[in-house]
Amino acid sequence: MSLEGKVAVVTGGGSGIGRAIAVRLAKDDAAVAVWDLNGDTAAETAKMITDAGGKAIGLEADCADKAAIKAAADQTRKELGEISILVNNAGMAPFTPYMEITEELWDKVIAVNLKGPHLCIREMLPAMVEAGWGRIINITSSSTQSGSFGQGHYVSSKGGLLGLTKALALEFAPTGVTVNMVPPGFIDTPMLRAAPVDVEAFAQTLPMKRVGQPEDIAAAVAFLASEEAGYMTGQTISMNGGRYMGSA
Ligand code: NAP
């Protein structure tokens, strides 16, 4: 699945799933701009790619900040060219009993997990429409399918992203831009390891008796980014080891 000539932005690409997605898209020949709140980890991912012979840059960008998104997009265009693949992966996933979620925390989670993807899409979509080709891939969460205890803010934000995915898929279907989502199950990343769960014990409750790897999500993203996925929009690839088998 060659993405030769395409430029991809992966938000939150300095860690976990985002890093694996950036590495995979570069392996499929895309030029990749790795964006992260942490400029050092973004640069590390970019170096992993360039050391392997791929094309990448790493940029510090708060993906909930409109001005930072504009600056990083301009830099990406200058160094790599116009952006035709956007992977909205950056996210935060606190655990807070519902009655203890402050207004400030609620707003922050919505800003990073929902408004941030919206702002990135608004920045990049016009050029995709003009080119008649684009791929927007949103990393949602299996928690939108099952609920997640102590994550009212998080599940609401990811549910909003699910809704945005479908609304945009419909509105932009005639343009050549597809909008799809990948809701990960339990994937072994720093985010999962920071969660208040016993990962090994939890893995035994899953149908496959193991958590997933970031590369599992990257494989689904690579397919959605490809030419071969051009007739697919508004859809979900659930990569979750059989945890949830519903349709959305
Ligand atoms: P991770 O290892 O914590 O990586 C997330 C990355 O996003 C970090 O590098 C983080 O930077 C960055 N980030 C956070 N806020 C940002 C912002 N405002 N702007 C730019 N970058 C930002 O987590 P992960 O597990 O790979 O998660 C990736 C995505 O998958 C998230 O959207 C998450 O909700 C989703 N997901 C993960 C799982 C799972 O089991 N791992 C399950 C369902 C969904 P800092 O480290 O500097 O904060």
PDB file of N, CA and C in Angstrom, residues 4 15 41 56 72 85 90 132 134 142 144 166 213 218 230 247:
ATOM      1  N   GLU A   4       3.358   6.897  -1.454  1.00  0.00           N
ATOM      2  CA  GLU A   4       4.364   7.747  -2.090  1.00  0.00           C
ATOM      3  C   GLU A   4       3.733   9.069  -2.548  1.00  0.00           C
ATOM      4  N   SER A  15       4.549   9.266  21.185  1.00  0.00           N
ATOM      5  CA  SER A  15       4.405   8.168  22.145  1.00  0.00           C
ATOM      6  C   SER A  15       3.431   7.128  21.616  1.00  0.00           C
ATOM      7  N   THR A  41       9.991  14.207  22.164  1.00  0.00           N
ATOM      8  CA  THR A  41       9.528  12.864  21.772  1.00  0.00           C
ATOM      9  C   THR A  41       9.074  12.866  20.302  1.00  0.00           C
ATOM     10  N   ALA A  56      10.641  12.364   7.484  1.00  0.00           N
ATOM     11  CA  ALA A  56       9.811  12.822   8.604  1.00  0.00           C
ATOM     12  C   ALA A  56      10.392  14.062   9.242  1.00  0.00           C
ATOM     13  N   ALA A  72       2.216  24.836  13.106  1.00  0.00           N
ATOM     14  CA  ALA A  72       2.777  23.520  12.769  1.00  0.00           C
ATOM     15  C   ALA A  72       2.371  23.097  11.359  1.00  0.00           C
ATOM     16  N   ILE A  85      -3.124  13.588   4.512  1.00  0.00           N
ATOM     17  CA  ILE A  85      -3.566  12.564   5.474  1.00  0.00           C
ATOM     18  C   ILE A  85      -3.434  13.168   6.875  1.00  0.00           C
ATOM     19  N   ALA A  90      -3.744  12.446  19.128  1.00  0.00           N
ATOM     20  CA  ALA A  90      -3.410  13.017  20.440  1.00  0.00           C
ATOM     21  C   ALA A  90      -4.614  12.923  21.369  1.00  0.00           C
ATOM     22  N   GLY A 132      -9.105  17.074  -4.218  1.00  0.00           N
ATOM     23  CA  GLY A 132      -9.982  15.953  -4.563  1.00  0.00           C
ATOM     24  C   GLY A 132      -9.531  14.646  -3.942  1.00  0.00           C
ATOM     25  N   GLY A 134      -8.239  13.080   0.108  1.00  0.00           N
ATOM     26  CA  GLY A 134      -7.801  13.286   1.490  1.00  0.00           C
ATOM     27  C   GLY A 134      -8.248  12.141   2.375  1.00  0.00           C
ATOM     28  N   SER A 142     -12.685   2.304  22.255  1.00  0.00           N
ATOM     29  CA  SER A 142     -13.712   1.268  22.449  1.00  0.00           C
ATOM     30  C   SER A 142     -14.620   1.635  23.619  1.00  0.00           C
ATOM     31  N   THR A 144     -16.315   4.202  23.833  1.00  0.00           N
ATOM     32  CA  THR A 144     -17.558   4.787  23.321  1.00  0.00           C
ATOM     33  C   THR A 144     -18.562   3.676  23.018  1.00  0.00           C
ATOM     34  N   LYS A 166     -18.725  10.745  11.619  1.00  0.00           N
ATOM     35  CA  LYS A 166     -19.845  10.376  10.736  1.00  0.00           C
ATOM     36  C   LYS A 166     -20.427  11.599  10.019  1.00  0.00           C
ATOM     37  N   GLN A 213      -1.118  -4.266  20.684  1.00  0.00           N
ATOM     38  CA  GLN A 213       0.111  -3.481  20.524  1.00  0.00           C
ATOM     39  C   GLN A 213      -0.191  -2.250  19.661  1.00  0.00           C
ATOM     40  N   ALA A 218      -1.877   0.848  14.166  1.00  0.00           N
ATOM     41  CA  ALA A 218      -1.196   1.439  13.002  1.00  0.00           C
ATOM     42  C   ALA A 218      -1.577   0.709  11.711  1.00  0.00           C
ATOM     43  N   GLY A 230     -10.470   3.807  -0.555  1.00  0.00           N
ATOM     44  CA  GLY A 230     -11.133   4.998  -1.096  1.00  0.00           C
ATOM     45  C   GLY A 230     -12.654   4.950  -1.135  1.00  0.00           C
ATOM     46  N   SER A 247     -21.627  -2.986  16.221  1.00  0.00           N
ATOM     47  CA  SER A 247     -21.418  -2.463  14.868  1.00  0.00           C
ATOM     48  C   SER A 247     -20.877  -1.038  14.820  1.00  0.00           C
TER      49      SER A 247
END
